[in-house]
Coordinates of N, CA and C in Angstrom, one line a residue:
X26 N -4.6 8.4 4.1 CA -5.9 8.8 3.7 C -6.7 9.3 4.9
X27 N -6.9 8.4 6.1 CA -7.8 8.6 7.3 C -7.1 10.0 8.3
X28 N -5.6 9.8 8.2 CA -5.1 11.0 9.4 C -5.5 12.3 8.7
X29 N -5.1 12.4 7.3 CA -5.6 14.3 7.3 C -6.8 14.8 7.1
X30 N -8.1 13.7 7.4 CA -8.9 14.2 7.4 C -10.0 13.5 8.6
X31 N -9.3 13.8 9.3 CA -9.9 13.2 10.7 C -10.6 14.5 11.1
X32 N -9.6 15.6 11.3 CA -10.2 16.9 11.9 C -11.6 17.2 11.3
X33 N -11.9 16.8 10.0 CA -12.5 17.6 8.9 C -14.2 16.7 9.5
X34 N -13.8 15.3 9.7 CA -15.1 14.5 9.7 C -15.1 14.5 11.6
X35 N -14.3 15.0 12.1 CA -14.4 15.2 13.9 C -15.9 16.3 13.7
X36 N -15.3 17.6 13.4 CA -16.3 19.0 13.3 C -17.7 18.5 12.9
X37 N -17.3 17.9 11.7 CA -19.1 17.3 10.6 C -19.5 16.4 11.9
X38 N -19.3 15.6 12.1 CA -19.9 14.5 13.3 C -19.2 14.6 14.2
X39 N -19.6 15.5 15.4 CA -19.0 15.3 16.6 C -19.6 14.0 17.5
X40 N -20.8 13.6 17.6 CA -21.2 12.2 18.2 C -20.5 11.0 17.5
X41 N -19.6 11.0 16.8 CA -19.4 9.6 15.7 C -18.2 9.4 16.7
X42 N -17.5 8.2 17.4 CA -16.0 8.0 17.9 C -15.8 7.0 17.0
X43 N -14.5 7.7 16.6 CA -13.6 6.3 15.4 C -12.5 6.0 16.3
X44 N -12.9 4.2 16.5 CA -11.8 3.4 17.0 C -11.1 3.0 15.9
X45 N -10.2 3.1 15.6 CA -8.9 3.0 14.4 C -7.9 2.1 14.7
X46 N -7.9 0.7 14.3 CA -6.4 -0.2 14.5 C -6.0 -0.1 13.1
X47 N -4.4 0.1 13.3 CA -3.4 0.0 12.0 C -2.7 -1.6 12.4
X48 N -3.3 -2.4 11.3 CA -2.4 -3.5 11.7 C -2.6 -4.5 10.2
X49 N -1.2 -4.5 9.5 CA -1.0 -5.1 8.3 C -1.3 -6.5 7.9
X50 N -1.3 -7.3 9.0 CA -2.2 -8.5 9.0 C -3.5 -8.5 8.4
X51 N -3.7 -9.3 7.9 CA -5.0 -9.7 7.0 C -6.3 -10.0 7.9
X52 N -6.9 -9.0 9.0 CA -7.8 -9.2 10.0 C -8.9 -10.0 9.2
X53 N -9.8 -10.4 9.9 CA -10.9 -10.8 9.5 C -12.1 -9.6 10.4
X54 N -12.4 -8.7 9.6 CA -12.9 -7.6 10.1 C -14.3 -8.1 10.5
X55 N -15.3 -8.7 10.8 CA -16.6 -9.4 10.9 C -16.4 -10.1 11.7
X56 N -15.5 -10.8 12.0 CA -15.1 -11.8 13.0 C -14.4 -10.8 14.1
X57 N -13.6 -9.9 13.9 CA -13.3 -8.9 14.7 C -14.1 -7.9 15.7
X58 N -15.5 -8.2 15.0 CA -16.1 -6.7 15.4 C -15.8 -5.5 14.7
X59 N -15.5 -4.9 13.7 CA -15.1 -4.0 13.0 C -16.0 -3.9 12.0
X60 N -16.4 -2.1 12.0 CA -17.2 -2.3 10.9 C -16.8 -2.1 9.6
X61 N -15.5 -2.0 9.1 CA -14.8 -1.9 7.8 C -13.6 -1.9 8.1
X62 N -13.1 -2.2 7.0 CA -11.3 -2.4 6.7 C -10.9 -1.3 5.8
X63 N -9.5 -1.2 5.8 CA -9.0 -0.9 4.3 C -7.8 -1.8 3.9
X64 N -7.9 -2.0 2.7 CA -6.8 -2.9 2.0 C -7.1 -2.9 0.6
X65 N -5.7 -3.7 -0.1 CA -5.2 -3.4 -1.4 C -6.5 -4.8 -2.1
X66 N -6.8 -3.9 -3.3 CA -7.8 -5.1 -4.1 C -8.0 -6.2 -4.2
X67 N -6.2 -6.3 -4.5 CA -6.5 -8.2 -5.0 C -6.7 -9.1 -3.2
X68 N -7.0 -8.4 -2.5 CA -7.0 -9.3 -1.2 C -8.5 -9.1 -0.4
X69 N -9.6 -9.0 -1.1 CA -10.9 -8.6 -0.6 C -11.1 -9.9 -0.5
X70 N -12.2 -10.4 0.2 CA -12.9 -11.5 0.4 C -14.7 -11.3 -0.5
X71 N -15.2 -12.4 -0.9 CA -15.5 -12.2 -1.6 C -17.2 -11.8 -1.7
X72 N -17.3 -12.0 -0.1 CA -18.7 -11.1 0.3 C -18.5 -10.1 0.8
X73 N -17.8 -9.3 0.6 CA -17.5 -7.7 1.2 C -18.1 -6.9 -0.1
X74 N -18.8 -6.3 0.5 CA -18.8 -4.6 -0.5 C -17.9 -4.0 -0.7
X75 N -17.2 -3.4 -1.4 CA -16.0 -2.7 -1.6 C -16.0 -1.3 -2.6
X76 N -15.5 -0.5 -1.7 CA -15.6 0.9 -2.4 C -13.9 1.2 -2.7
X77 N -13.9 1.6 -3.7 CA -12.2 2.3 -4.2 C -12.2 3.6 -3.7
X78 N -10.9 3.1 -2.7 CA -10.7 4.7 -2.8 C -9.5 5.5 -3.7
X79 N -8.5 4.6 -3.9 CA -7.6 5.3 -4.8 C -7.6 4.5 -6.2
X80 N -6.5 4.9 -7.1 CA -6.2 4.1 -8.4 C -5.3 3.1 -8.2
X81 N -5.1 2.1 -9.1 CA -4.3 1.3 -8.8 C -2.9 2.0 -8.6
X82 N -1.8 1.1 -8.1 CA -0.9 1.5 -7.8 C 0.0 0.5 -8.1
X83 N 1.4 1.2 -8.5 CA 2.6 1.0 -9.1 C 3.6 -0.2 -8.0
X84 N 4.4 -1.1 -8.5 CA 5.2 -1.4 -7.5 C 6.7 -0.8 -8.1
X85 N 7.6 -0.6 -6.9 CA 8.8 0.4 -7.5 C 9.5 -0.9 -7.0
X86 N 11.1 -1.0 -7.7 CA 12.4 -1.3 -6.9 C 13.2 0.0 -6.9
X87 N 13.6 0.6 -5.4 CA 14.2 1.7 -5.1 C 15.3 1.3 -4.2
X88 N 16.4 2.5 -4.5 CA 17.5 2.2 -3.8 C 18.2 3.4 -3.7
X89 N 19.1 3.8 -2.5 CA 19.7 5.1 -2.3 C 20.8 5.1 -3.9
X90 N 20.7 6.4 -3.6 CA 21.9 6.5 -4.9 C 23.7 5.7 -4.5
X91 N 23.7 5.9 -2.9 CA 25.2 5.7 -2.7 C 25.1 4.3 -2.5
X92 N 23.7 3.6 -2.0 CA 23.8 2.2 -2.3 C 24.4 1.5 -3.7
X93 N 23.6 2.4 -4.8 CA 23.7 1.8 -6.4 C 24.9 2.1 -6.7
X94 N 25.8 3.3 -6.2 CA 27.3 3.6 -6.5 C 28.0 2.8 -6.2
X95 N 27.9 1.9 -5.1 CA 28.8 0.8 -4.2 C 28.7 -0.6 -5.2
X96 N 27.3 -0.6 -5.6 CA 27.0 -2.3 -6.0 C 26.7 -2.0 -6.9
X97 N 26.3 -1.1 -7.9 CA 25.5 -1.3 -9.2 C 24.1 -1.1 -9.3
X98 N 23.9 -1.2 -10.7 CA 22.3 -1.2 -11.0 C 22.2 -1.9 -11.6
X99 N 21.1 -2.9 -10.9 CA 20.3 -4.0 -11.7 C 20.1 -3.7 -12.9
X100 N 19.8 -4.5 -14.2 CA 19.3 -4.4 -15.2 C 18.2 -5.1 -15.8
X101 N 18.4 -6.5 -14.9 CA 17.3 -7.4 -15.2 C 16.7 -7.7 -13.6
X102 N 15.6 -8.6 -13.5 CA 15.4 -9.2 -12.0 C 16.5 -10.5 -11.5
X103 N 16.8 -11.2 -12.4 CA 18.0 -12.1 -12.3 C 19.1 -11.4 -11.6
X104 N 19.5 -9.9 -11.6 CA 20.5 -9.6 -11.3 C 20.6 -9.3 -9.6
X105 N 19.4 -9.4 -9.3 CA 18.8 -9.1 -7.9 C 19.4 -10.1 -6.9
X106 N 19.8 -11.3 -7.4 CA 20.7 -12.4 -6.8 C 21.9 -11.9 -6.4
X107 N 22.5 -11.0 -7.0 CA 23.5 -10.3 -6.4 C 23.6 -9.0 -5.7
X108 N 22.5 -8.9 -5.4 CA 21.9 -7.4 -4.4 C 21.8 -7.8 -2.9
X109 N 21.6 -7.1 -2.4 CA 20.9 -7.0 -0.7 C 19.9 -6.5 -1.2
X110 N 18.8 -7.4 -0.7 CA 16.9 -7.3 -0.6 C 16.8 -6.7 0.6
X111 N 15.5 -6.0 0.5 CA 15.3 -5.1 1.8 C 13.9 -6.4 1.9
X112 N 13.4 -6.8 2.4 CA 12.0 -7.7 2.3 C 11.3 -7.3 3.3
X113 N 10.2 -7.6 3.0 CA 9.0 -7.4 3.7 C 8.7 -8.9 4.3
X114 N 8.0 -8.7 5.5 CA 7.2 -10.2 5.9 C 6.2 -9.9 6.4
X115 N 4.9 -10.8 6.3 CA 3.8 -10.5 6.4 C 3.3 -10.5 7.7
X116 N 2.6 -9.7 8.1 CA 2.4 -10.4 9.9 C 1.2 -11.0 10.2
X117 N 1.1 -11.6 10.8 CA 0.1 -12.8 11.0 C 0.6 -14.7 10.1
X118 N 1.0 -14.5 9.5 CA 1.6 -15.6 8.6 C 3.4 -15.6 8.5
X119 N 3.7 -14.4 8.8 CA 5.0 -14.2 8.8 C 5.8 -15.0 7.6
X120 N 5.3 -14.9 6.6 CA 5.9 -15.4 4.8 C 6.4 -14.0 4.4
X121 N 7.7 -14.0 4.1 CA 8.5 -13.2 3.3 C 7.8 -12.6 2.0
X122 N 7.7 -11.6 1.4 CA 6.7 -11.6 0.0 C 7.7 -11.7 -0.8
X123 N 7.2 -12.6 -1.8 CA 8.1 -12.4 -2.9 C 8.0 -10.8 -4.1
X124 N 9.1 -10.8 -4.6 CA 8.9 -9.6 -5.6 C 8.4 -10.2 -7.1
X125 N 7.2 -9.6 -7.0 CA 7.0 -10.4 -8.9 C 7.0 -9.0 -9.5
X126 N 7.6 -9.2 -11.1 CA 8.1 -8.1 -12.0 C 7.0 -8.7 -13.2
X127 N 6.9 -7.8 -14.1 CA 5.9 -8.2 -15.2 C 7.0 -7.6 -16.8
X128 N 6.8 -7.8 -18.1 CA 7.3 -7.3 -18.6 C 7.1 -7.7 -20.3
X129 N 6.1 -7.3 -20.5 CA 5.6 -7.6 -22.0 C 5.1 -9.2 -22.0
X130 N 4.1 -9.2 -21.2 CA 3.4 -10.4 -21.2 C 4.3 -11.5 -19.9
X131 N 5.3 -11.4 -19.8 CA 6.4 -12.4 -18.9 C 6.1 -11.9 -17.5
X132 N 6.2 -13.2 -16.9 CA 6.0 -12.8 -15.4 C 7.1 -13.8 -14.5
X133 N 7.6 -12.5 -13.8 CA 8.8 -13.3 -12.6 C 8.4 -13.4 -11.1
X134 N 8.9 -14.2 -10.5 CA 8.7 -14.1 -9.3 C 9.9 -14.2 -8.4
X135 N 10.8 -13.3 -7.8 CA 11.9 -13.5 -6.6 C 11.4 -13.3 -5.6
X136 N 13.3 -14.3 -4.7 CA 13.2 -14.0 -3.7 C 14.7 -14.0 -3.1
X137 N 14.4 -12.7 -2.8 CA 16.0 -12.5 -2.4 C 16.3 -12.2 -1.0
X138 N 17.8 -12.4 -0.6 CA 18.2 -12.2 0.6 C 19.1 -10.7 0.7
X139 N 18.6 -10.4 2.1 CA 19.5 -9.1 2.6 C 19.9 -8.9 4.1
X140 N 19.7 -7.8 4.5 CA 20.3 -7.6 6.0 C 19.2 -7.3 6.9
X141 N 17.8 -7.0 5.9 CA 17.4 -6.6 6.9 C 15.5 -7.2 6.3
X142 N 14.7 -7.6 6.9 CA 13.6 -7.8 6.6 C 12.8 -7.6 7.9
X143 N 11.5 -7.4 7.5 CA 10.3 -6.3 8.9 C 9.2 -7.1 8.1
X144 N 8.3 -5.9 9.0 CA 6.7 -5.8 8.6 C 6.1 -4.4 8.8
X145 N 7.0 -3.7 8.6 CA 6.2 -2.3 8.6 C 7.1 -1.2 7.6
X146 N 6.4 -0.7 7.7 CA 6.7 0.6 6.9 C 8.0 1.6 7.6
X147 N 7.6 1.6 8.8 CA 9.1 2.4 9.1 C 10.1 1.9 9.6
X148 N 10.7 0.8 9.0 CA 11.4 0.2 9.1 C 12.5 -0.1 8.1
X149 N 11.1 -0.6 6.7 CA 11.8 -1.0 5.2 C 12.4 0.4 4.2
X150 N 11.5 1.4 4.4 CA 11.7 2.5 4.0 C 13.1 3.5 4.7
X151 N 13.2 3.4 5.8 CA 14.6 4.1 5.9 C 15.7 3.3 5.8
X152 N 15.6 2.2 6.0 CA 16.3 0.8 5.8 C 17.2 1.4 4.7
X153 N 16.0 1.5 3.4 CA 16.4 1.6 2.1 C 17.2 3.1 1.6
X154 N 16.8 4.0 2.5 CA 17.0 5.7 2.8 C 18.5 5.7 3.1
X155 N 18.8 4.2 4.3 CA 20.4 4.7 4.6 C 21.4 3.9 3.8
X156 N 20.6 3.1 2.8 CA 22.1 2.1 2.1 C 22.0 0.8 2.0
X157 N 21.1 0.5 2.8 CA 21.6 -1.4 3.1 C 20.7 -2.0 2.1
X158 N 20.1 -1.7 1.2 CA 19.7 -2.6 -0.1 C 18.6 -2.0 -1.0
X159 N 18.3 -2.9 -2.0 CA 17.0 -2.4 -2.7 C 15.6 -3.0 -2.1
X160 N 15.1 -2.2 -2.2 CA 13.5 -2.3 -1.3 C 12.4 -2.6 -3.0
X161 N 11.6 -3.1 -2.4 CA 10.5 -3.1 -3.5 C 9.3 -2.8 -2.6
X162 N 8.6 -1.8 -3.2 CA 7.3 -1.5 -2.6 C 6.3 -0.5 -3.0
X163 N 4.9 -0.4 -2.7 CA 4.1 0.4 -3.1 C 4.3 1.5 -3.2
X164 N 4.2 2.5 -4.5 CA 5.1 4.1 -4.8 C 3.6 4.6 -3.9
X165 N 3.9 4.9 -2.8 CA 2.9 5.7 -1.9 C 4.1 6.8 -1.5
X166 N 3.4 8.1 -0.9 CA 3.9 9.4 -0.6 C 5.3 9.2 0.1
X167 N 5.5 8.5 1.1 CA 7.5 8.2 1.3 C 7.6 8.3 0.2
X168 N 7.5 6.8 -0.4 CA 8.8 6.6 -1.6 C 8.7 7.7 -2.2
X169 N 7.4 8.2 -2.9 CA 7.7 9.4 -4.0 C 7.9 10.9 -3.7
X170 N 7.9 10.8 -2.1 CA 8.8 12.0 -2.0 C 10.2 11.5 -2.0
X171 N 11.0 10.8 -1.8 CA 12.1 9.9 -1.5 C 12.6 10.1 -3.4
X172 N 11.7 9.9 -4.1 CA 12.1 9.6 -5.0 C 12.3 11.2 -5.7
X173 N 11.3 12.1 -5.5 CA 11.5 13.4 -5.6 C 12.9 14.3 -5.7
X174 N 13.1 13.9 -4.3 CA 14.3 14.8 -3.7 C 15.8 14.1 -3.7
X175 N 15.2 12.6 -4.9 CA 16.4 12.3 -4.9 C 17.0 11.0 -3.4
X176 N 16.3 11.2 -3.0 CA 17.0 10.7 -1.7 C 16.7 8.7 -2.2
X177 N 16.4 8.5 -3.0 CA 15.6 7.4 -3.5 C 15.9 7.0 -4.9
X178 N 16.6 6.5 -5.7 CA 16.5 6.1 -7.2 C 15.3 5.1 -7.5
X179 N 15.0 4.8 -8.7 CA 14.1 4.2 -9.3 C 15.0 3.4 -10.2
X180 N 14.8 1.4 -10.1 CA 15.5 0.4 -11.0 C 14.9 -0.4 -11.3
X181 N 15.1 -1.1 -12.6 CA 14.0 -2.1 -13.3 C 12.5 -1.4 -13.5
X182 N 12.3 0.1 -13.9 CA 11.5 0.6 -13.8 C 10.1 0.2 -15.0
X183 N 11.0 -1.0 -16.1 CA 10.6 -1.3 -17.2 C 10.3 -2.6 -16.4
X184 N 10.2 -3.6 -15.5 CA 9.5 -4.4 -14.9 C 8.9 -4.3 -14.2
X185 N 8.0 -3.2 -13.7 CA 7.3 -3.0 -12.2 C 6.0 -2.8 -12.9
X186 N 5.3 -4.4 -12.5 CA 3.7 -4.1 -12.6 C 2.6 -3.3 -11.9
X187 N 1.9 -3.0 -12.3 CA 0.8 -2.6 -11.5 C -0.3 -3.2 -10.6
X188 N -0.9 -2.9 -9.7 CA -1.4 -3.7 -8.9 C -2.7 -3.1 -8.2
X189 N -4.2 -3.5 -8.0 CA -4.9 -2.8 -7.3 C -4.8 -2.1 -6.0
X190 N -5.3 -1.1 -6.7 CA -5.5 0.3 -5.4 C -6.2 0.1 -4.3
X191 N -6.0 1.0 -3.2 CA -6.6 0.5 -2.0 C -8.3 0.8 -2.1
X192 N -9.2 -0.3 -1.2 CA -10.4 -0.6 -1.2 C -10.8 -0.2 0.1
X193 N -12.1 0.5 0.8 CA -12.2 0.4 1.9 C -13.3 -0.9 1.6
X194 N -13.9 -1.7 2.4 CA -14.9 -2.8 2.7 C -15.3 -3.1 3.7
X195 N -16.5 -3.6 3.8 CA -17.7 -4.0 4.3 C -18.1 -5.3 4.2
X196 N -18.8 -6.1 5.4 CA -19.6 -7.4 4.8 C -20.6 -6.6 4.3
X197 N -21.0 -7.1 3.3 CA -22.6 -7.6 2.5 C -23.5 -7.5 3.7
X198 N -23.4 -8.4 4.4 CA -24.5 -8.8 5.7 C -25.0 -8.1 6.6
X199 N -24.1 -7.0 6.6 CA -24.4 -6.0 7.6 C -25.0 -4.9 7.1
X200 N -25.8 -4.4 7.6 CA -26.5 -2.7 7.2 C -25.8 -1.6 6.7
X201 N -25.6 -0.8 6.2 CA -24.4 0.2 5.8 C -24.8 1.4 7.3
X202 N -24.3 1.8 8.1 CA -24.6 2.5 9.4 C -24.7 4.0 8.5
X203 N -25.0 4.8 9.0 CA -25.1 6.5 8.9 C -24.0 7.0 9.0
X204 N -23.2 6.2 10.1 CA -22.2 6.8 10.3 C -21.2 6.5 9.5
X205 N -20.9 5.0 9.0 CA -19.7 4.5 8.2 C -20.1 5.2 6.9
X206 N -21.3 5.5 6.1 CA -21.1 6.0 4.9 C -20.6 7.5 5.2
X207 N -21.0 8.2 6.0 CA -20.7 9.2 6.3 C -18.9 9.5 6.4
X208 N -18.6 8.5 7.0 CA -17.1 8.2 6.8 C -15.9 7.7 5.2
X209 N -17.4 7.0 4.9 CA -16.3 6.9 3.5 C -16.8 8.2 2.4
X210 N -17.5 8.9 2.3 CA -18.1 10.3 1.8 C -16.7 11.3 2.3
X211 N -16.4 11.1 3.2 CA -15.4 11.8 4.1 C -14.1 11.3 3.2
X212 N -13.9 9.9 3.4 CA -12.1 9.6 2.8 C -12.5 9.9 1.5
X213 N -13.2 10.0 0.5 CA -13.8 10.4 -1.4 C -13.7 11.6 -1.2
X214 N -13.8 12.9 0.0 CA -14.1 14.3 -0.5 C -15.3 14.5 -1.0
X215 N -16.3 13.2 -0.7 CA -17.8 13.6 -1.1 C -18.3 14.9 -0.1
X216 N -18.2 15.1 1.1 CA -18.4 15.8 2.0 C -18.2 17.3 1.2
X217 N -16.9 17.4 1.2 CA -16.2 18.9 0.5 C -17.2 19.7 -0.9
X218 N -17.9 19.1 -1.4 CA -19.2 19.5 -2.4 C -18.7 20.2 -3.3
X219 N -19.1 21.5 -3.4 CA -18.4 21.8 -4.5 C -16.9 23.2 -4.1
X220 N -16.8 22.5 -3.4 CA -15.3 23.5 -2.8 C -14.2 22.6 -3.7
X221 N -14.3 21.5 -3.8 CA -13.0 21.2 -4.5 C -13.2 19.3 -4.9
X222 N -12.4 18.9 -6.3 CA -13.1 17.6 -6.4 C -12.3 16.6 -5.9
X223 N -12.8 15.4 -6.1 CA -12.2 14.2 -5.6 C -10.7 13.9 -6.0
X224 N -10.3 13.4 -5.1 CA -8.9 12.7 -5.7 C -8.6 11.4 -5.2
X225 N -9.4 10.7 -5.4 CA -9.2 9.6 -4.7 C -9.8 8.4 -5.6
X226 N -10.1 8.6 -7.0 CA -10.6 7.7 -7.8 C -12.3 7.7 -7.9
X227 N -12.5 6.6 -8.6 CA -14.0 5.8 -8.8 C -14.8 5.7 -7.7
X228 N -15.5 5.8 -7.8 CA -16.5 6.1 -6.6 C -17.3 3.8 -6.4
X229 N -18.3 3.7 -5.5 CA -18.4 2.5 -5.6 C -19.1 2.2 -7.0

């Protein structure tokens, strides 16, 4: 969301400098010095302001097609016991995440083993691109180009819950700056007026 429209909010505010850390750890942005975060809903704290910027979002189980040729296709999450898990680990706490599936009221939770587990994105994603297991993860632009062109199947597509979309946030406590609203006006396409509309959901 922030890289392709950097250039757009550079030109509109040339005095503004955005210091930018990408780091999947659960900061404590107030205790950091930072004047906003972005992260997924269910993990806001609960004096933060919080603005949406996208819709919720899907979790997939994906796997190369020559992976699924070799081993199969799950049918249930039970069958996942006999897969290679691609897993994610969290950084700062370093806990493995489990995969929870939903499915007419029923809710699972695994946890499987494989060859390869990380904490980032370019890591789990080609992981899963070259063969070595099923990945479970947020259907964001990889996967769904991945899944486009094929390079990527979609399994257990009848258990994959939904989950809240990404939030940018704020403490409460602090003032809203000129500059930060001006920034989140920027990631909404509030800026762009009437050239073209939002795609980024509900406004705050």
């Amino acid at each position: 969301m922030i890289a392709p429209r950097l250039g757009r909010f550079a030109k509109a505010h040339p005095d503004v400098v955005l210091d930018i850390v990408i780091d999947d750890g659960l900061s404590d942005i107030a205790g950091e010095g930072f004047d906003a975060g972005i992260r997924v809903g269910g993990r806001l704290h609960k004096d933060m302001v919080a603005v949406r910027l996208t819709p919720d979002i899907e979790l997939l189980a994906v796997a190369s097609p020559d992976y699924l040729a070799r081993c199969g296709e799950p049918k249930t999450p039970a069958d996942l016991s006999h897969h290679a898990c691609i897993n994610w680990r969290f950084p700062g706490s370093g806990k493995v995440a489990g995969w929870e599936f939903k499915q007419k009221g029923k809710e699972v939770e695994f946890f499987g083993d494989g060859t390869v587990t990380a904490n980032h994105q370019d890591i789990i994603v080609p992981a899963a691109l070259q063969g070595l297991g099923i990945l479970y993860a947020y259907n964001d632009d990889g996967i769904a180009e991945a899944l486009q062109d094929g390079r990527l199947k979609r399994v257990l597509s009848d258990w994959s819950p939904t989950v809240p979309g990404l939030y940018l946030y704020y403490s409460s406590r602090r003032y809203l700056l000129p500059a930060l609203r001006a920034f989140i006006d920027c990631l909404l396409d509030r800026d762009l007026g009437s050239e073209g509309p939002s795609k980024s959901g509900t406004s705050p």
